Short mmCIF file of C-alpha atoms in Angstrom, two decimals:
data_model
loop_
_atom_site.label_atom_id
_atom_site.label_comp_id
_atom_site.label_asym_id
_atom_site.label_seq_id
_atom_site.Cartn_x
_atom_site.Cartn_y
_atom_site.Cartn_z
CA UNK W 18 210.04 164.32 128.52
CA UNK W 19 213.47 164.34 129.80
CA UNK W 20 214.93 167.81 129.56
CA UNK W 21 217.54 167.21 132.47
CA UNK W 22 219.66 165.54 129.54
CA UNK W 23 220.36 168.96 128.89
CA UNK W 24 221.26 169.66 132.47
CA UNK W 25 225.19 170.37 131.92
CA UNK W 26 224.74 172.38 129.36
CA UNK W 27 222.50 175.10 131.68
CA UNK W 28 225.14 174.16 134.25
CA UNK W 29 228.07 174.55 132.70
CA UNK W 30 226.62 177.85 131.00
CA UNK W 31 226.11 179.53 134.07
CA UNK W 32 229.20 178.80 135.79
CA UNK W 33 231.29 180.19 132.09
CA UNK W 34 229.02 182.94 132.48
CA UNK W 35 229.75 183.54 136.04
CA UNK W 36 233.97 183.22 135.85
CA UNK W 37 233.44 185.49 132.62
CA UNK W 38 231.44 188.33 134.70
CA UNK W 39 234.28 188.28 137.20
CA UNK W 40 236.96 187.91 134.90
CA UNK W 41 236.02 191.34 132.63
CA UNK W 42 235.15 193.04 135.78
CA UNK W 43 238.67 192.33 136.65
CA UNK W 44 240.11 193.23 133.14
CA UNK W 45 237.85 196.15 133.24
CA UNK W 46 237.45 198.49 135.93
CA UNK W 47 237.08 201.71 134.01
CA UNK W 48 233.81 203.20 132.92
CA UNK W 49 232.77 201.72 129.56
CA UNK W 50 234.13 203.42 126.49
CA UNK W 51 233.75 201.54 123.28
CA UNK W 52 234.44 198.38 121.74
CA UNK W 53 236.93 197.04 120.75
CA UNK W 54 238.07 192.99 119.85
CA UNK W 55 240.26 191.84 122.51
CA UNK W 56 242.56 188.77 122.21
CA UNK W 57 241.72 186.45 124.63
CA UNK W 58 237.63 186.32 124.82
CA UNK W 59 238.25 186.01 120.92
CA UNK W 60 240.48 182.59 121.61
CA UNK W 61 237.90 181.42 124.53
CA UNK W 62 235.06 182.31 121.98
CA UNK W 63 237.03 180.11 119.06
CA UNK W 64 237.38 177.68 121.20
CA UNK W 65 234.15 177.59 122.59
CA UNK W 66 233.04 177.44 118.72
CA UNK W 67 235.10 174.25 117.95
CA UNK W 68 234.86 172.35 120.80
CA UNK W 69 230.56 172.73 120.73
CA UNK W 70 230.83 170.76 117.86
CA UNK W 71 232.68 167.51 119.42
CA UNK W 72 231.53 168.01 123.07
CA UNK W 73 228.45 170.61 123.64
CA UNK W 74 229.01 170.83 127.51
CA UNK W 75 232.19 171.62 127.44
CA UNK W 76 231.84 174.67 124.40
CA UNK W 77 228.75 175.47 126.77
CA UNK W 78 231.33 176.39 129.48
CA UNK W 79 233.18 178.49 126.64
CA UNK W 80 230.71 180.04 124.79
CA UNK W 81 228.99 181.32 128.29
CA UNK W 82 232.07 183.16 128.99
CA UNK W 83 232.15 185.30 126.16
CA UNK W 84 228.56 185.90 126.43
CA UNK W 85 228.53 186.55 130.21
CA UNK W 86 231.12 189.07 130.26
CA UNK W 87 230.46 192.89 131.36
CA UNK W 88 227.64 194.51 129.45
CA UNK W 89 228.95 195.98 126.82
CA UNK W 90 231.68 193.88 126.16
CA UNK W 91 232.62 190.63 124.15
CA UNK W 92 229.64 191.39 122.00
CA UNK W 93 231.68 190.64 118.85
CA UNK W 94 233.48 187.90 119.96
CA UNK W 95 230.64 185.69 120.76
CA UNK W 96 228.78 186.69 118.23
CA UNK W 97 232.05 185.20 116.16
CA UNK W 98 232.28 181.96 118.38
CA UNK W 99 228.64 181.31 117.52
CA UNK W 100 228.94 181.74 113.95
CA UNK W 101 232.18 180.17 114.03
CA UNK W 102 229.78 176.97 115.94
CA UNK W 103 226.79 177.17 113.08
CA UNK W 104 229.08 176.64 110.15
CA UNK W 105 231.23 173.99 111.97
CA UNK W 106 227.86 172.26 112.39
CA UNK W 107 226.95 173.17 108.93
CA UNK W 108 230.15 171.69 106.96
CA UNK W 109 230.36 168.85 109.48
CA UNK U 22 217.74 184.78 168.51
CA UNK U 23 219.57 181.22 168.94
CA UNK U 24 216.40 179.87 169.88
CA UNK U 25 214.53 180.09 166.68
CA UNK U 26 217.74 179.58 164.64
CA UNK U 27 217.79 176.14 166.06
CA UNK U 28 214.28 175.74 165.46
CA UNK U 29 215.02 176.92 161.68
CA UNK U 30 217.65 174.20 161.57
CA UNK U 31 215.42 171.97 162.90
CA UNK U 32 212.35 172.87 160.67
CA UNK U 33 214.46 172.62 157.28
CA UNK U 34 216.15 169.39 158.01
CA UNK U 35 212.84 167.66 158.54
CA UNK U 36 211.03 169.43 155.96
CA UNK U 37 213.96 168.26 153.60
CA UNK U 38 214.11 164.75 155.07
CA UNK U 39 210.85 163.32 153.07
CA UNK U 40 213.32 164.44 149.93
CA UNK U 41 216.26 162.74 150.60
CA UNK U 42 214.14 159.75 151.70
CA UNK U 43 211.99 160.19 148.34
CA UNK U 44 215.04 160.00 145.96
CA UNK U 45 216.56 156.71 147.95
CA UNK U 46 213.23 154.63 148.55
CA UNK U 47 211.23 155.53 145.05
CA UNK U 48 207.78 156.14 146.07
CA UNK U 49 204.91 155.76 143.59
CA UNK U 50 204.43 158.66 141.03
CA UNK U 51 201.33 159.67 142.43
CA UNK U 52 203.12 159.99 146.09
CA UNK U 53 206.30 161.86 144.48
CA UNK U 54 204.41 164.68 143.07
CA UNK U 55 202.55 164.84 146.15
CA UNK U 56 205.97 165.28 148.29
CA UNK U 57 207.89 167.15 145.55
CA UNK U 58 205.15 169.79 145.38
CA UNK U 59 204.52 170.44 148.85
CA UNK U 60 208.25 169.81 149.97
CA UNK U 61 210.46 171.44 147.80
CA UNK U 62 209.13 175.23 148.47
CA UNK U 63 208.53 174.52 152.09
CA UNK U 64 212.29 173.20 152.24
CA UNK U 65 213.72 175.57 150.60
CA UNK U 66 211.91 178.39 152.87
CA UNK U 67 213.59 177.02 155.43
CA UNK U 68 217.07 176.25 154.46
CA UNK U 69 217.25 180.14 153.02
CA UNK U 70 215.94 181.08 156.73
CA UNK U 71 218.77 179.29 157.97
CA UNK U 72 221.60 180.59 155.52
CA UNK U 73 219.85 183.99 156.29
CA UNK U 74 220.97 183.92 159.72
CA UNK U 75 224.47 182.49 159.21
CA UNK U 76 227.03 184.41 161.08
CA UNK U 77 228.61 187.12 159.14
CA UNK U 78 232.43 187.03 158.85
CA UNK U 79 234.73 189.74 159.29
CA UNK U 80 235.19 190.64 155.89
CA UNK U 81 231.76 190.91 155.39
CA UNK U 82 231.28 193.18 157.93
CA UNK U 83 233.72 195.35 156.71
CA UNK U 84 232.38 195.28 152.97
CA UNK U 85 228.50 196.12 154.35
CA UNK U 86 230.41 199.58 156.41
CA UNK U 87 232.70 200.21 153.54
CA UNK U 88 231.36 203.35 151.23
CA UNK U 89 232.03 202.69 147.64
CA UNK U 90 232.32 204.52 144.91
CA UNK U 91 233.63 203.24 141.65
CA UNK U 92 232.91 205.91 139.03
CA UNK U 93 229.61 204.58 138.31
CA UNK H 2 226.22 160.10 132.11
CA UNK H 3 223.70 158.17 133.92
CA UNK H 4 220.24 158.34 133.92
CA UNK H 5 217.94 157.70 136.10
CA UNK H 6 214.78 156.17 135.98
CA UNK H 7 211.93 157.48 134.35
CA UNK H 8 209.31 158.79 136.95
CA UNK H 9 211.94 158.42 139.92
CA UNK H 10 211.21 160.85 142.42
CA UNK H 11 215.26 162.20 140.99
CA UNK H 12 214.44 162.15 137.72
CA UNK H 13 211.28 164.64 138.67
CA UNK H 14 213.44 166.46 141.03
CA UNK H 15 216.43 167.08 137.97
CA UNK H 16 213.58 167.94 136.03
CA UNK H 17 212.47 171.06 138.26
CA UNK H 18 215.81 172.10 138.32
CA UNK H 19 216.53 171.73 134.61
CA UNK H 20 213.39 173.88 133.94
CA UNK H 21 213.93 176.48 136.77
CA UNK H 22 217.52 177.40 135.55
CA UNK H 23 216.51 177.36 132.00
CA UNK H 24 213.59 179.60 132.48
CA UNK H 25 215.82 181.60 134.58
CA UNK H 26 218.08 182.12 131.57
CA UNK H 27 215.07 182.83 128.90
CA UNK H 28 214.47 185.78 131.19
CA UNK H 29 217.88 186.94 131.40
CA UNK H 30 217.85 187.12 127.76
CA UNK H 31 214.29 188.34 127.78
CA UNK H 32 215.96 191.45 129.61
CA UNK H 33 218.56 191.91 127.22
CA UNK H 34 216.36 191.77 123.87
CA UNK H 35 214.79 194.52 125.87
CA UNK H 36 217.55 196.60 126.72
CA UNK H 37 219.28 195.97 123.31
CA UNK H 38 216.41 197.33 121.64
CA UNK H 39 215.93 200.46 123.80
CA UNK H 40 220.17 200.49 122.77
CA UNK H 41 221.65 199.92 126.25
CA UNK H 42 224.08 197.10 126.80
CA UNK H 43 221.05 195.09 129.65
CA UNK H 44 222.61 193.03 131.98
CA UNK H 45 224.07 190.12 131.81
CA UNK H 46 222.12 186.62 130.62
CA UNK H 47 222.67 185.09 134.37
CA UNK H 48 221.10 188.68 135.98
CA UNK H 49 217.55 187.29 136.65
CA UNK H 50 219.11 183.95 138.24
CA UNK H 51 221.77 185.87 140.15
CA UNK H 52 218.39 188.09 141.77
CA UNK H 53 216.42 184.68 142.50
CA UNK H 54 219.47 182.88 144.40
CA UNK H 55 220.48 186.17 145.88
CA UNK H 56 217.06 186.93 148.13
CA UNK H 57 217.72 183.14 149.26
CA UNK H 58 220.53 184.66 151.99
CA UNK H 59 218.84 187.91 152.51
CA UNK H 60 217.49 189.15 155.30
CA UNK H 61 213.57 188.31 156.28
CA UNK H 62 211.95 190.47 158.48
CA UNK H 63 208.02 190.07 158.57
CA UNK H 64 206.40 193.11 158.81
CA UNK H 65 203.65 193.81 161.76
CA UNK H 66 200.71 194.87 159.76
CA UNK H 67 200.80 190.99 157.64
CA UNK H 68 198.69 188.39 158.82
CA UNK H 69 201.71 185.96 159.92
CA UNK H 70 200.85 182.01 158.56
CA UNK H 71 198.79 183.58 155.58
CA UNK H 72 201.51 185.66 154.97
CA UNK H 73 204.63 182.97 154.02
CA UNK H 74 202.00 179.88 153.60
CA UNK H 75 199.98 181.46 150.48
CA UNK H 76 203.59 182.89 148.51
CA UNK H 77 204.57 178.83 149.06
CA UNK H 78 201.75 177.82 147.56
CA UNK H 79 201.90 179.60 144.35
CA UNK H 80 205.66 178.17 144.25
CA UNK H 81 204.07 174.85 145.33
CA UNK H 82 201.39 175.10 142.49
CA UNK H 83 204.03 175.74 139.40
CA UNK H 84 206.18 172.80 140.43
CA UNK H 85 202.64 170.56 140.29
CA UNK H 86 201.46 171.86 137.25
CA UNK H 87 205.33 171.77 135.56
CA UNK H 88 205.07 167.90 137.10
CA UNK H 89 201.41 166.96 135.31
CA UNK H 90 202.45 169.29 132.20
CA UNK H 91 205.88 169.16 130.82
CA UNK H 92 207.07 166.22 132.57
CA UNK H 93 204.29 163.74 132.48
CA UNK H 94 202.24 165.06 129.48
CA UNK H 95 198.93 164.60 131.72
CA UNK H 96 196.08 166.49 131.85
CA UNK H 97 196.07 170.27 130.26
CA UNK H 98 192.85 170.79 133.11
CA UNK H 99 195.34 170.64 136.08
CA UNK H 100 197.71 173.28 134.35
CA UNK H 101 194.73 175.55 134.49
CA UNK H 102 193.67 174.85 137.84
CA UNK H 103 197.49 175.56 138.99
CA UNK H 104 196.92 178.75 137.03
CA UNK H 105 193.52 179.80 138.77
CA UNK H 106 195.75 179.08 142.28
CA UNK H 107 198.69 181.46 141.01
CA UNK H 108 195.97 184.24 140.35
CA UNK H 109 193.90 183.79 144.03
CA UNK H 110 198.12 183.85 145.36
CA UNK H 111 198.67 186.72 143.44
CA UNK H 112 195.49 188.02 145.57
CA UNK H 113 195.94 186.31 149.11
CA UNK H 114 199.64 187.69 148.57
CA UNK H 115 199.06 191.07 148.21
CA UNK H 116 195.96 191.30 151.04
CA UNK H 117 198.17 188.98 153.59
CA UNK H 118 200.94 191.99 153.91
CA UNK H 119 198.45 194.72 155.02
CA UNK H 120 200.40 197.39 153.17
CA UNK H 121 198.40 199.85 150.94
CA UNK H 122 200.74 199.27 147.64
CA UNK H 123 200.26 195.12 148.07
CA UNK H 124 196.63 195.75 147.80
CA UNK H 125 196.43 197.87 145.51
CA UNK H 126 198.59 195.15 143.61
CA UNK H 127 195.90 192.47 144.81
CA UNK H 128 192.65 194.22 143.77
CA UNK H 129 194.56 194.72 140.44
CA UNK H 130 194.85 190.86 140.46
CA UNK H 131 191.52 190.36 140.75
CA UNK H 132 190.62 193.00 138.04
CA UNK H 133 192.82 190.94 135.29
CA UNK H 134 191.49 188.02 136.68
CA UNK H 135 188.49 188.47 134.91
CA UNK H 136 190.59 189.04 131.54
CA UNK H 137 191.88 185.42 131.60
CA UNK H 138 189.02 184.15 129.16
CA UNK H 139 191.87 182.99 126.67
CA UNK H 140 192.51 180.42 129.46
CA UNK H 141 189.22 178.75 129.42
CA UNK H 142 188.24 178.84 125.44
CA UNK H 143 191.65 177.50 123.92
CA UNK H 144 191.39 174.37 125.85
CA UNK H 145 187.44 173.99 125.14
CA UNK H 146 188.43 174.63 121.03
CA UNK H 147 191.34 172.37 121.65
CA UNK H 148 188.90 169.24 122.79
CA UNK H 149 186.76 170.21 120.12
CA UNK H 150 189.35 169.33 117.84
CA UNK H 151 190.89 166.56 119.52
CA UNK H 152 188.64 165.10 121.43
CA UNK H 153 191.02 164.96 124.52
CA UNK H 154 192.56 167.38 127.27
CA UNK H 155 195.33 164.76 127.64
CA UNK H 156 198.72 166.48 126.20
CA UNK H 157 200.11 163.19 125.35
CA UNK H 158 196.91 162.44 123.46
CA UNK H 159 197.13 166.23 122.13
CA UNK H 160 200.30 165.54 120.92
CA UNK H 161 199.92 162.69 118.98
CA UNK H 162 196.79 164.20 117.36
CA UNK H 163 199.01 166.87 115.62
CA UNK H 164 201.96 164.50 114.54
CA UNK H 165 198.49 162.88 112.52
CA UNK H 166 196.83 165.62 111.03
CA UNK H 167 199.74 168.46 111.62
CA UNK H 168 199.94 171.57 113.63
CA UNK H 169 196.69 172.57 115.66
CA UNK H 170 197.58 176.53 114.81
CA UNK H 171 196.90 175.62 110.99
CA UNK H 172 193.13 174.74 112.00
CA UNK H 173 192.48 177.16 115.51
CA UNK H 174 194.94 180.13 114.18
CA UNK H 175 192.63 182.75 116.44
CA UNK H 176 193.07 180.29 119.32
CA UNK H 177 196.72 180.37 118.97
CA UNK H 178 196.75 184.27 119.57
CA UNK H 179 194.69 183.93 122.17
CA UNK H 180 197.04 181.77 123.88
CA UNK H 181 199.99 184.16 122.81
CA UNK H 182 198.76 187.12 124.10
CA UNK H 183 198.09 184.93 127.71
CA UNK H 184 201.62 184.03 127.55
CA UNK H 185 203.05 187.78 126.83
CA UNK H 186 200.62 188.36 130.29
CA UNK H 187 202.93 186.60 132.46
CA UNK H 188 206.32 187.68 131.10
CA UNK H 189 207.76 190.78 133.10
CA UNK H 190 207.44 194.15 131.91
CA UNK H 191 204.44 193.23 129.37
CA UNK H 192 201.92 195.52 128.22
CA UNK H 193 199.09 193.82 130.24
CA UNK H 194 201.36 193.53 133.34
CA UNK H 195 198.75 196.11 135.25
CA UNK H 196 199.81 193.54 138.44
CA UNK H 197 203.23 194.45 138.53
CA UNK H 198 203.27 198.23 137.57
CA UNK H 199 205.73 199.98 138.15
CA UNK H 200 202.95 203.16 139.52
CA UNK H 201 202.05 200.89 142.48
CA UNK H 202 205.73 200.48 143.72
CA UNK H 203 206.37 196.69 142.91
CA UNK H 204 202.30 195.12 143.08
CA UNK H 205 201.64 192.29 144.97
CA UNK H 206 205.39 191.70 145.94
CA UNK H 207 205.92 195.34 147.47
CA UNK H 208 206.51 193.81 151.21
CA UNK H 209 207.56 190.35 150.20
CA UNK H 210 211.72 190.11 150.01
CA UNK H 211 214.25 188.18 151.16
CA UNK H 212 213.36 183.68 150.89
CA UNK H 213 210.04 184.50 150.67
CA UNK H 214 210.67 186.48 147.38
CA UNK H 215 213.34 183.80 146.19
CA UNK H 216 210.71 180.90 146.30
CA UNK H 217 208.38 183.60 144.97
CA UNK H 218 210.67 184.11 141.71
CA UNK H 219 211.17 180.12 141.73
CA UNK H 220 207.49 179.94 140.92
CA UNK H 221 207.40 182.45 138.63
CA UNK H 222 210.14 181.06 136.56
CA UNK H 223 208.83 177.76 136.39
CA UNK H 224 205.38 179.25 135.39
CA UNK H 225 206.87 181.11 132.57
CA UNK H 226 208.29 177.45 131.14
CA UNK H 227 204.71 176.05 131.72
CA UNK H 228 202.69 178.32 130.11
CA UNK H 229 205.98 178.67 127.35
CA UNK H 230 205.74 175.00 127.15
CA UNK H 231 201.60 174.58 126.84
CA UNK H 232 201.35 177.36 124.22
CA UNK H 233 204.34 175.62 121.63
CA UNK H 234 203.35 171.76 122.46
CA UNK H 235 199.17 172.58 122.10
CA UNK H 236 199.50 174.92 118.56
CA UNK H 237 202.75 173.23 117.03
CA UNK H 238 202.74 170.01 118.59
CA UNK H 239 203.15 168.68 114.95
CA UNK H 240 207.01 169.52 114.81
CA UNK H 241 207.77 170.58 118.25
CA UNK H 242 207.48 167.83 120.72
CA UNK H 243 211.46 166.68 121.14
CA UNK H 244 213.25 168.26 124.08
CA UNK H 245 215.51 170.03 122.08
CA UNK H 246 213.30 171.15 119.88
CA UNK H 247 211.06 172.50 122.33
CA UNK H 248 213.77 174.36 124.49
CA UNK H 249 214.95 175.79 120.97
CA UNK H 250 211.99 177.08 120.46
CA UNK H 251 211.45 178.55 123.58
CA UNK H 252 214.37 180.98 122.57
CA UNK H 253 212.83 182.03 119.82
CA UNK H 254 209.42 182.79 120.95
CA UNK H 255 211.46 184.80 124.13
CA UNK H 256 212.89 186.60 121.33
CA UNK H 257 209.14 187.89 119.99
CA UNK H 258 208.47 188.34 123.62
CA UNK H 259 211.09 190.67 124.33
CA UNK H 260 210.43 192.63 121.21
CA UNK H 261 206.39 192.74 122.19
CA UNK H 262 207.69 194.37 125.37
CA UNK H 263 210.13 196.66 124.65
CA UNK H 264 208.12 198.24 122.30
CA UNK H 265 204.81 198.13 123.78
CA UNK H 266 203.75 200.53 126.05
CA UNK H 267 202.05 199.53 129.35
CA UNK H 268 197.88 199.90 128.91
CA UNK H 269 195.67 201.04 131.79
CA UNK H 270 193.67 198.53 133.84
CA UNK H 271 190.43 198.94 132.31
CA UNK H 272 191.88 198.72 128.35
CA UNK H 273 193.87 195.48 129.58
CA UNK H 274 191.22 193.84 130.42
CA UNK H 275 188.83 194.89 127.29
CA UNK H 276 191.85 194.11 125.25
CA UNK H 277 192.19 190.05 126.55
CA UNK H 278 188.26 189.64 126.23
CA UNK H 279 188.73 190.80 122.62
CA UNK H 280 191.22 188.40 121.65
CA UNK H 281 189.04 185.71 123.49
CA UNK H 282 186.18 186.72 121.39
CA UNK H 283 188.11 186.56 118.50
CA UNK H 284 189.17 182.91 119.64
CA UNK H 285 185.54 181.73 119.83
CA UNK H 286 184.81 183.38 116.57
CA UNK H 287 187.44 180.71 115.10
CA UNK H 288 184.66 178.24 115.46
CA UNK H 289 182.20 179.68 113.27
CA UNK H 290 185.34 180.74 110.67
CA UNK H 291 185.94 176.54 110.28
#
């Protein structure tokens, strides 16, 4: 059965997740405090909601950096950017 | 110390010759499996023995004596 | 993108890979059902990866008291073992009696691992091996109520059976469970996990670390995706037996994991064991039931 089609899609995943990690550690330094939506995971998770609908790798790469941020945070956003993906799919 | 890093670089370039050779010449299925499954953790055994002993950089250094503390 | 071709020595290669980081993933989020239930924010989805590639530039030191070839050789093989039995299983759809024989090798591993370091923790982590060794009945009687049904131990001819005459878990339901509660056995922090307790320091593995524990984790996160794999494709073969649709539903059924684990506690040796044998029972009752 050939799984590796799916290859990018891990790939790409992990390295979103990866740049996200770094990128809230840099945004956030302090000690976690609560939660709040932020701007621009909410645009990366938007756009990781349309663009899985015309090119999946690519709204992989998106998608895994809202979900790989810092514990604790971008929990709404991707949770937006994958509902945002199911009813794209849905409609189209 | 240099001596058996050598012979690590030595060990995981042949162990991860039959590989490379593997994905150019296409070997029967039966032969594949037989290389993939012996090769592949004895390969990779080696090459991490190898990046294990790479020579740390400065910065590293520095970063393994630093103490820190970021509110954690 | 290009593909290349079927049974290539690449396309097996891409296929280990594919596999390894997936399963690497379905733990990460394994870890974070857990900790989202137990209402901490868990680490991040790429944490269990990050841990496997990490011990691959740590520091090895082999510790005097290990018997020295035994000691690297036997934690290769159980790597070595995985990749065959994700090559005859997933990959190939071969025989399901090779997956189990790769499963008997992880389990004398698990043993020869734990007694090759000489450290009192590792064999206490090896003699608990052997102890749920004898609680892996559900191994042996789903496959032998599986060819009773389908007259082959062939997965591709397992397969095809159920896109026929539908899902095998509609006629062997007990079997299924069976098979279940083997899988929740090799996910981390399960209730059975008497191997890996966390009262004997870190089982088997206490003295293994840097590549040796990388190619250690390699193995075990391709044996999670076999023994994933064997329990959707041999129960719901009827529906699930696309990629996609198997990797979907690989999700889901790390979902149920996570919850089994997070809000199970860990059972002592003895009741682990009784516990397996009684869903193994219960598995060859399912004959008499149909």
């Amino acid at each position: 059965m050939p799984y590796f089609q799916f290859l990018p899609h891990i790939v790409l995943f992990i390295i979103g997740s990866l740049v996200g990690l770094e990128a809230s550690y840099k945004w956030h330094s302090e000690p976690f405090v609560q939660r709040t939506i932020e701007p621009i995971p909410l645009a990366i998770a938007i756009i990781g909601g349309i663009l899985i609908n015309i090119y999946a790798p690519l709204g992989f790469l998106f998608l895994g950096f809202v979900l790989g941020m810092r514990p604790g945070y971008g929990f709404y956003e991707s949770i937006l950017g994958i509902v945002l993906a199911l009813v794209l799919w849905v409609i189209l | 110390m240099i001596k058996t890093m050598t012979k690590n670089r030595i060990m995981s370039l042949l162990t991860s010759l039959p590989l490379i050779l593997g994905f150019i010449l296409n070997p029967p299925l039966v032969i594949s499996i037989g290389l993939l499954t012996f090769f592949i953790p004895l390969s990779s055994y080696y090459i991490g023995q190898v990046l294990m002993a790479r020579p740390k950089s400065k910065k590293e250094e520095e970063e393994r004596k630093k103490i820190t503390f970021t509110g954690y | 993108m290009i593909y290349p071709a079927t049974n290539s020595m690449l396309y097996l290669f891409l296929e280990i890979i594919t596999a390894s980081l997936f399963a690497g993933l379905l733990l990460g989020l394994h870890r974070k059902v857990i900790a989202r239930i137990q209402r901490r924010p868990g680490p991040p989805l790429i944490q269990y990866m990050l841990h496997t590639l990490k011990f691959f530039i740590k520091e090895l030191t082999i510790p005097d008291t290990s018997s020295m070839p035994l000691y690297v050789a036997i934690a290769l093989a159980l790597a070595g073992a995985w990749v065959l039995a994700f090559l005859v299983g997933p990959v190939l759809l071969g025989p399901y009696i090779i997956i189990i024989m790769c499963y008997a090798v992880h389990k004398v591993s698990e043993h020869g691992i734990g007694l090759a370091t000489g450290s009192p923790y590792a064999k206490f982590g090896s003699s608990r091996a052997v102890l749920s060794a004898t609680s892996e009945m559900p191994l042996v009687v789903a496959p032998a109520l599986v060819f009773v049904r389908t007259n082959s131990l062939i997965l591709q001819d397992i397969i095809n059976y159920q896109i026929i005459n539908g899902s095998l878990v509609n006629q062997l339901p007990l079997a299924a469970l069976a098979t279940f509660i083997l899988v929740i056995t090799k996910t981390p922090f399960n209730p059975f996990g008497i191997v890996y307790g966390k009262d004997i320091i870190s089982g088997f593995k206490t003295e293994h670390f840097g590549v040796i524990r990388g190619v250690l984790m390699f193995g075990e996160t391709l044996a999670f995706f076999v023994l994933l794999w064997c329990f959707l494709v041999i129960f719901f073969g009827g529906v699930i037996n696309t990629p996609l649709t198997i990797l979907l539903a690989m999700i889901g059924v790390t979902f149920i994991l996570g919850f089994i684990c997070a809000l199970t506690p860990m059972v002592a040796p003895y009741h682990s064991v009784m516990i397996q044998w009684i869903f193994a029972l219960l598995a060859i009752a399912n004959v008499l039931l149909i």
